[in-house]
Amino acid sequence: MMEQDIQRVLFTQERLKSRVAEIAREIERDYEGREIMLISVLRGSFIFMADLCREIQLPCTLDFMSVSSYGTGTSSSGQVQITKDLSEDITGRHILVVEDILDSGNTLNYLLRILENRHPASIRLCALLDKPERRVKPVELHYRGFTVPDDFVVGYGLDYAEKYRNLPYIGVLKPEVYGG
Ligand code: PRP
């Protein structure tokens, strides 16, 4: 059972739901009168994206991209590769990049620069979790769900070795599970 591998629950389903709604209200206020293009960076953000986009009461379009930086280890390599690019042209669009976690900043620092070069009207970042202690590269975060300690967090889209993404809450993985 997945639950046996969890040391403690950080954010329950209810807490996540109410925080996602609060972020959506901030976004609605800031983007009033504009159409947002939400970009989900796969795979970790798919659940947050699904919940967030349904909370936002403004016209939205959605697109998805995939980058690889982690492999199956526990820390970012600094090597970032686009493995699936967007389907849509973002020129002149109001882009909101949706991420599950901002950690070292390697992925987002690179990705945001790539997207800026495509000349969107504006670009902002929304991350459900922020681990500021781990930051190596600077990244401006406009919408932050929660600040989290430097523990191995899984669930609500976040994985360890591709597992635990389907846990409905966010928890800390027991160190013995990943050999920590
Ligand atoms: C996570 C997350 C970000 C990145 C953040 O993705 O979704 O893209 O790591 O880490 P960084 O700030 O250290 O660059 P991951 O590479 O684990 O892939 P996944 O979303 O498919 O799980």
PDB file of C-alpha atoms and ligand atoms in Angstrom:
ATOM      1  CA  MET A   1       0.000   0.000   0.000  1.00  0.00           C
ATOM      2  CA  MET A   2       1.202   3.474  -0.881  1.00  0.00           C
ATOM      3  CA  GLU A   3       0.119   4.878   2.512  1.00  0.00           C
ATOM      4  CA  GLN A   4       2.717   2.751   4.304  1.00  0.00           C
ATOM      5  CA  ASP A   5       5.491   4.641   2.495  1.00  0.00           C
ATOM      6  CA  ILE A   6       4.277   8.036   3.727  1.00  0.00           C
ATOM      7  CA  GLN A   7       5.915   9.479   6.844  1.00  0.00           C
ATOM      8  CA  ARG A   8       3.400  12.295   7.327  1.00  0.00           C
ATOM      9  CA  VAL A   9       0.687  14.134   5.445  1.00  0.00           C
ATOM     10  CA  LEU A  10       1.652  17.718   4.598  1.00  0.00           C
ATOM     11  CA  PHE A  11      -1.520  18.875   2.829  1.00  0.00           C
ATOM     12  CA  THR A  12      -4.832  17.071   2.916  1.00  0.00           C
ATOM     13  CA  GLN A  13      -7.240  16.978  -0.015  1.00  0.00           C
ATOM     14  CA  GLU A  14      -9.383  19.637   1.678  1.00  0.00           C
ATOM     15  CA  ARG A  15      -6.424  21.949   2.270  1.00  0.00           C
ATOM     16  CA  LEU A  16      -5.297  21.559  -1.344  1.00  0.00           C
ATOM     17  CA  LYS A  17      -8.790  22.278  -2.640  1.00  0.00           C
ATOM     18  CA  SER A  18      -9.158  25.475  -0.633  1.00  0.00           C
ATOM     19  CA  ARG A  19      -5.674  26.733  -1.516  1.00  0.00           C
ATOM     20  CA  VAL A  20      -6.256  26.039  -5.226  1.00  0.00           C
ATOM     21  CA  ALA A  21      -9.458  28.087  -5.000  1.00  0.00           C
ATOM     22  CA  GLU A  22      -7.575  30.969  -3.344  1.00  0.00           C
ATOM     23  CA  ILE A  23      -4.934  30.949  -6.096  1.00  0.00           C
ATOM     24  CA  ALA A  24      -7.694  30.955  -8.717  1.00  0.00           C
ATOM     25  CA  ARG A  25      -9.229  34.064  -7.117  1.00  0.00           C
ATOM     26  CA  GLU A  26      -5.829  35.844  -7.285  1.00  0.00           C
ATOM     27  CA  ILE A  27      -5.460  34.868 -10.947  1.00  0.00           C
ATOM     28  CA  GLU A  28      -9.004  36.020 -11.793  1.00  0.00           C
ATOM     29  CA  ARG A  29      -8.317  39.393 -10.198  1.00  0.00           C
ATOM     30  CA  ASP A  30      -5.016  39.861 -12.060  1.00  0.00           C
ATOM     31  CA  TYR A  31      -6.244  38.665 -15.465  1.00  0.00           C
ATOM     32  CA  GLU A  32      -9.689  40.304 -15.485  1.00  0.00           C
ATOM     33  CA  GLY A  33     -10.673  41.078 -19.099  1.00  0.00           C
ATOM     34  CA  ARG A  34      -7.873  38.998 -20.625  1.00  0.00           C
ATOM     35  CA  GLU A  35      -7.738  35.489 -22.002  1.00  0.00           C
ATOM     36  CA  ILE A  36      -5.229  33.222 -20.267  1.00  0.00           C
ATOM     37  CA  MET A  37      -3.257  30.431 -21.855  1.00  0.00           C
ATOM     38  CA  LEU A  38      -2.411  27.907 -19.164  1.00  0.00           C
ATOM     39  CA  ILE A  39       0.669  25.808 -19.851  1.00  0.00           C
ATOM     40  CA  SER A  40       1.051  22.652 -17.816  1.00  0.00           C
ATOM     41  CA  VAL A  41       4.560  21.279 -17.547  1.00  0.00           C
ATOM     42  CA  LEU A  42       4.091  17.517 -17.542  1.00  0.00           C
ATOM     43  CA  ARG A  43       3.902  15.274 -15.841  1.00  0.00           C
ATOM     44  CA  GLY A  44       3.811  16.446 -12.229  1.00  0.00           C
ATOM     45  CA  SER A  45       1.460  19.373 -12.780  1.00  0.00           C
ATOM     46  CA  PHE A  46      -1.395  17.485 -14.423  1.00  0.00           C
ATOM     47  CA  ILE A  47      -3.558  17.189 -11.309  1.00  0.00           C
ATOM     48  CA  PHE A  48      -2.931  20.753 -10.114  1.00  0.00           C
ATOM     49  CA  MET A  49      -3.636  22.001 -13.652  1.00  0.00           C
ATOM     50  CA  ALA A  50      -6.894  20.031 -13.824  1.00  0.00           C
ATOM     51  CA  ASP A  51      -8.117  21.434 -10.499  1.00  0.00           C
ATOM     52  CA  LEU A  52      -6.842  24.978 -11.043  1.00  0.00           C
ATOM     53  CA  CYS A  53      -8.296  25.418 -14.533  1.00  0.00           C
ATOM     54  CA  ARG A  54     -11.737  24.339 -13.297  1.00  0.00           C
ATOM     55  CA  GLU A  55     -11.595  26.928 -10.507  1.00  0.00           C
ATOM     56  CA  ILE A  56     -10.658  29.858 -12.770  1.00  0.00           C
ATOM     57  CA  GLN A  57     -13.780  31.707 -13.855  1.00  0.00           C
ATOM     58  CA  LEU A  58     -12.175  33.393 -16.884  1.00  0.00           C
ATOM     59  CA  PRO A  59     -11.756  32.286 -20.500  1.00  0.00           C
ATOM     60  CA  CYS A  60      -8.751  29.958 -20.696  1.00  0.00           C
ATOM     61  CA  THR A  61      -6.989  27.858 -23.272  1.00  0.00           C
ATOM     62  CA  LEU A  62      -4.741  24.989 -22.255  1.00  0.00           C
ATOM     63  CA  ASP A  63      -1.556  23.541 -23.619  1.00  0.00           C
ATOM     64  CA  PHE A  64       1.000  21.046 -22.394  1.00  0.00           C
ATOM     65  CA  MET A  65       4.698  20.571 -22.660  1.00  0.00           C
ATOM     66  CA  SER A  66       7.208  18.188 -21.269  1.00  0.00           C
ATOM     67  CA  VAL A  67      10.783  18.719 -20.195  1.00  0.00           C
ATOM     68  CA  SER A  68      13.172  16.333 -18.574  1.00  0.00           C
ATOM     69  CA  SER A  69      15.664  17.281 -15.913  1.00  0.00           C
ATOM     70  CA  TYR A  70      15.399  14.779 -13.090  1.00  0.00           C
ATOM     71  CA  GLY A  71      15.537  11.246 -14.451  1.00  0.00           C
ATOM     72  CA  THR A  72      14.558   8.954 -11.591  1.00  0.00           C
ATOM     73  CA  GLY A  73      16.884  10.428  -8.949  1.00  0.00           C
ATOM     74  CA  THR A  74      16.046  12.916  -6.253  1.00  0.00           C
ATOM     75  CA  SER A  75      17.822  16.050  -7.469  1.00  0.00           C
ATOM     76  CA  SER A  76      17.800  18.171 -10.603  1.00  0.00           C
ATOM     77  CA  SER A  77      20.705  17.692 -12.983  1.00  0.00           C
ATOM     78  CA  GLY A  78      20.773  21.155 -14.535  1.00  0.00           C
ATOM     79  CA  GLN A  79      20.470  19.454 -17.924  1.00  0.00           C
ATOM     80  CA  VAL A  80      17.083  20.406 -19.347  1.00  0.00           C
ATOM     81  CA  GLN A  81      15.582  19.059 -22.529  1.00  0.00           C
ATOM     82  CA  ILE A  82      12.200  19.728 -24.175  1.00  0.00           C
ATOM     83  CA  THR A  83      10.735  16.293 -24.786  1.00  0.00           C
ATOM     84  CA  LYS A  84       7.292  17.509 -25.898  1.00  0.00           C
ATOM     85  CA  ASP A  85       6.779  21.019 -27.175  1.00  0.00           C
ATOM     86  CA  LEU A  86       3.580  23.088 -27.102  1.00  0.00           C
ATOM     87  CA  SER A  87       0.937  22.536 -29.784  1.00  0.00           C
ATOM     88  CA  GLU A  88      -0.013  26.228 -29.922  1.00  0.00           C
ATOM     89  CA  ASP A  89       1.800  29.415 -30.900  1.00  0.00           C
ATOM     90  CA  ILE A  90       2.176  31.621 -27.803  1.00  0.00           C
ATOM     91  CA  THR A  91       3.045  34.859 -29.604  1.00  0.00           C
ATOM     92  CA  GLY A  92       0.986  37.719 -28.182  1.00  0.00           C
ATOM     93  CA  ARG A  93      -0.743  35.475 -25.623  1.00  0.00           C
ATOM     94  CA  HIS A  94      -0.981  35.863 -21.856  1.00  0.00           C
ATOM     95  CA  ILE A  95       0.888  32.802 -20.633  1.00  0.00           C
ATOM     96  CA  LEU A  96       0.579  31.273 -17.189  1.00  0.00           C
ATOM     97  CA  VAL A  97       2.968  28.377 -16.648  1.00  0.00           C
ATOM     98  CA  VAL A  98       1.549  25.867 -14.151  1.00  0.00           C
ATOM     99  CA  GLU A  99       3.984  23.719 -12.188  1.00  0.00           C
ATOM    100  CA  ASP A 100       3.660  21.316  -9.297  1.00  0.00           C
ATOM    101  CA  ILE A 101       6.950  22.286  -7.647  1.00  0.00           C
ATOM    102  CA  LEU A 102       9.707  24.843  -7.931  1.00  0.00           C
ATOM    103  CA  ASP A 103      12.853  23.288  -6.529  1.00  0.00           C
ATOM    104  CA  SER A 104      16.387  24.107  -7.759  1.00  0.00           C
ATOM    105  CA  GLY A 105      14.921  26.394 -10.422  1.00  0.00           C
ATOM    106  CA  ASN A 106      16.971  24.700 -13.142  1.00  0.00           C
ATOM    107  CA  THR A 107      13.928  23.616 -15.127  1.00  0.00           C
ATOM    108  CA  LEU A 108      11.896  26.813 -14.849  1.00  0.00           C
ATOM    109  CA  ASN A 109      14.799  29.207 -15.304  1.00  0.00           C
ATOM    110  CA  TYR A 110      15.510  27.516 -18.626  1.00  0.00           C
ATOM    111  CA  LEU A 111      11.907  27.004 -19.678  1.00  0.00           C
ATOM    112  CA  LEU A 112      10.762  30.549 -18.960  1.00  0.00           C
ATOM    113  CA  ARG A 113      13.633  31.945 -21.038  1.00  0.00           C
ATOM    114  CA  ILE A 114      12.710  29.684 -23.957  1.00  0.00           C
ATOM    115  CA  LEU A 115       9.061  30.760 -23.765  1.00  0.00           C
ATOM    116  CA  GLU A 116       9.953  34.466 -23.448  1.00  0.00           C
ATOM    117  CA  ASN A 117      11.877  34.172 -26.719  1.00  0.00           C
ATOM    118  CA  ARG A 118       8.593  33.278 -28.427  1.00  0.00           C
ATOM    119  CA  HIS A 119       7.235  36.752 -27.579  1.00  0.00           C
ATOM    120  CA  PRO A 120       4.134  36.158 -25.486  1.00  0.00           C
ATOM    121  CA  ALA A 121       2.202  39.293 -24.400  1.00  0.00           C
ATOM    122  CA  SER A 122       3.010  38.327 -20.799  1.00  0.00           C
ATOM    123  CA  ILE A 123       4.351  35.353 -18.918  1.00  0.00           C
ATOM    124  CA  ARG A 124       3.896  34.364 -15.300  1.00  0.00           C
ATOM    125  CA  LEU A 125       4.574  31.297 -13.211  1.00  0.00           C
ATOM    126  CA  CYS A 126       2.248  29.496 -10.822  1.00  0.00           C
ATOM    127  CA  ALA A 127       3.673  26.678  -8.699  1.00  0.00           C
ATOM    128  CA  LEU A 128       1.726  24.745  -6.100  1.00  0.00           C
ATOM    129  CA  LEU A 129       4.824  24.043  -4.011  1.00  0.00           C
ATOM    130  CA  ASP A 130       7.986  26.057  -3.512  1.00  0.00           C
ATOM    131  CA  LYS A 131      11.191  24.718  -1.932  1.00  0.00           C
ATOM    132  CA  PRO A 132      13.211  27.928  -1.621  1.00  0.00           C
ATOM    133  CA  GLU A 133      16.037  26.242   0.348  1.00  0.00           C
ATOM    134  CA  ARG A 134      16.971  24.274  -2.736  1.00  0.00           C
ATOM    135  CA  ARG A 135      17.151  27.154  -5.216  1.00  0.00           C
ATOM    136  CA  VAL A 136      20.241  27.242  -7.424  1.00  0.00           C
ATOM    137  CA  LYS A 137      18.911  29.414 -10.265  1.00  0.00           C
ATOM    138  CA  PRO A 138      16.706  32.482  -9.734  1.00  0.00           C
ATOM    139  CA  VAL A 139      13.077  32.169 -10.809  1.00  0.00           C
ATOM    140  CA  GLU A 140      10.293  34.707 -10.284  1.00  0.00           C
ATOM    141  CA  LEU A 141       7.237  32.979  -8.838  1.00  0.00           C
ATOM    142  CA  HIS A 142       3.995  34.957  -9.166  1.00  0.00           C
ATOM    143  CA  TYR A 143       1.534  32.491  -7.612  1.00  0.00           C
ATOM    144  CA  ARG A 144       2.721  30.150  -4.848  1.00  0.00           C
ATOM    145  CA  GLY A 145       0.506  27.545  -3.213  1.00  0.00           C
ATOM    146  CA  PHE A 146       2.693  26.547  -0.275  1.00  0.00           C
ATOM    147  CA  THR A 147       6.291  26.842   0.822  1.00  0.00           C
ATOM    148  CA  VAL A 148       7.590  23.399   1.781  1.00  0.00           C
ATOM    149  CA  PRO A 149      10.681  22.175   3.640  1.00  0.00           C
ATOM    150  CA  ASP A 150      13.388  20.198   1.909  1.00  0.00           C
ATOM    151  CA  ASP A 151      11.707  16.823   2.372  1.00  0.00           C
ATOM    152  CA  PHE A 152      10.830  14.339  -0.365  1.00  0.00           C
ATOM    153  CA  VAL A 153       7.209  15.165  -1.134  1.00  0.00           C
ATOM    154  CA  VAL A 154       4.884  12.999  -3.204  1.00  0.00           C
ATOM    155  CA  GLY A 155       1.228  12.843  -4.191  1.00  0.00           C
ATOM    156  CA  TYR A 156      -1.224  15.109  -6.053  1.00  0.00           C
ATOM    157  CA  GLY A 157       0.872  14.635  -9.208  1.00  0.00           C
ATOM    158  CA  LEU A 158       4.291  14.480  -7.576  1.00  0.00           C
ATOM    159  CA  ASP A 159       6.165  11.225  -7.944  1.00  0.00           C
ATOM    160  CA  TYR A 160       9.033   9.177  -6.710  1.00  0.00           C
ATOM    161  CA  ALA A 161      10.247   6.868  -9.508  1.00  0.00           C
ATOM    162  CA  GLU A 162       6.883   7.515 -11.249  1.00  0.00           C
ATOM    163  CA  LYS A 163       4.823   6.249  -8.309  1.00  0.00           C
ATOM    164  CA  TYR A 164       2.575   8.042  -5.779  1.00  0.00           C
ATOM    165  CA  ARG A 165       1.294  10.618  -8.322  1.00  0.00           C
ATOM    166  CA  ASN A 166      -2.249   9.347  -7.699  1.00  0.00           C
ATOM    167  CA  LEU A 167      -2.244   9.950  -3.942  1.00  0.00           C
ATOM    168  CA  PRO A 168      -5.017  12.518  -3.389  1.00  0.00           C
ATOM    169  CA  TYR A 169      -2.989  14.388  -0.744  1.00  0.00           C
ATOM    170  CA  ILE A 170       0.638  15.563  -0.511  1.00  0.00           C
ATOM    171  CA  GLY A 171       2.849  13.690   1.912  1.00  0.00           C
ATOM    172  CA  VAL A 172       6.468  13.240   2.879  1.00  0.00           C
ATOM    173  CA  LEU A 173       7.998   9.985   1.699  1.00  0.00           C
ATOM    174  CA  LYS A 174       9.753   7.828   4.297  1.00  0.00           C
ATOM    175  CA  PRO A 175      13.517   8.159   3.717  1.00  0.00           C
ATOM    176  CA  GLU A 176      13.970   4.387   3.651  1.00  0.00           C
ATOM    177  CA  VAL A 177      11.794   4.237   0.523  1.00  0.00           C
ATOM    178  CA  TYR A 178      14.290   6.258  -1.536  1.00  0.00           C
ATOM    179  CA  GLY A 179      17.387   5.231   0.368  1.00  0.00           C
ATOM    180  CA  GLY A 180      17.758   8.567   2.136  1.00  0.00           C
TER     181      GLY A 180
HETATM  182  C1  PRP B   1       9.617  18.559 -11.408  1.00  0.00           C
HETATM  183  C2  PRP B   1       8.678  19.766 -11.500  1.00  0.00           C
HETATM  184  C3  PRP B   1       9.496  20.759 -12.245  1.00  0.00           C
HETATM  185  C4  PRP B   1      10.902  20.443 -11.809  1.00  0.00           C
HETATM  186  C5  PRP B   1      11.299  21.397 -10.738  1.00  0.00           C
HETATM  187  O1  PRP B   1       9.470  17.802 -12.550  1.00  0.00           O
HETATM  188  O2  PRP B   1       7.499  19.458 -12.166  1.00  0.00           O
HETATM  189  O3  PRP B   1       9.375  20.627 -13.630  1.00  0.00           O
HETATM  190  O4  PRP B   1      10.905  19.114 -11.296  1.00  0.00           O
HETATM  191  O5  PRP B   1      12.575  21.117 -10.300  1.00  0.00           O
HETATM  192  P1  PRP B   1      13.763  22.158 -10.421  1.00  0.00           P
HETATM  193  O6  PRP B   1      13.251  23.462  -9.881  1.00  0.00           O
HETATM  194  O7  PRP B   1      14.832  21.535  -9.545  1.00  0.00           O
HETATM  195  O8  PRP B   1      14.180  22.234 -11.840  1.00  0.00           O
HETATM  196  P2  PRP B   1      10.199  16.404 -12.795  1.00  0.00           P
HETATM  197  O9  PRP B   1      11.461  16.629 -13.554  1.00  0.00           O
HETATM  198  O10 PRP B   1      10.272  15.669 -11.487  1.00  0.00           O
HETATM  199  O11 PRP B   1       9.254  15.653 -13.810  1.00  0.00           O
HETATM  200  P3  PRP B   1       7.718  15.214 -13.647  1.00  0.00           P
HETATM  201  O12 PRP B   1       6.923  16.515 -13.603  1.00  0.00           O
HETATM  202  O13 PRP B   1       7.435  14.425 -14.873  1.00  0.00           O
HETATM  203  O14 PRP B   1       7.582  14.430 -12.375  1.00  0.00           O
END
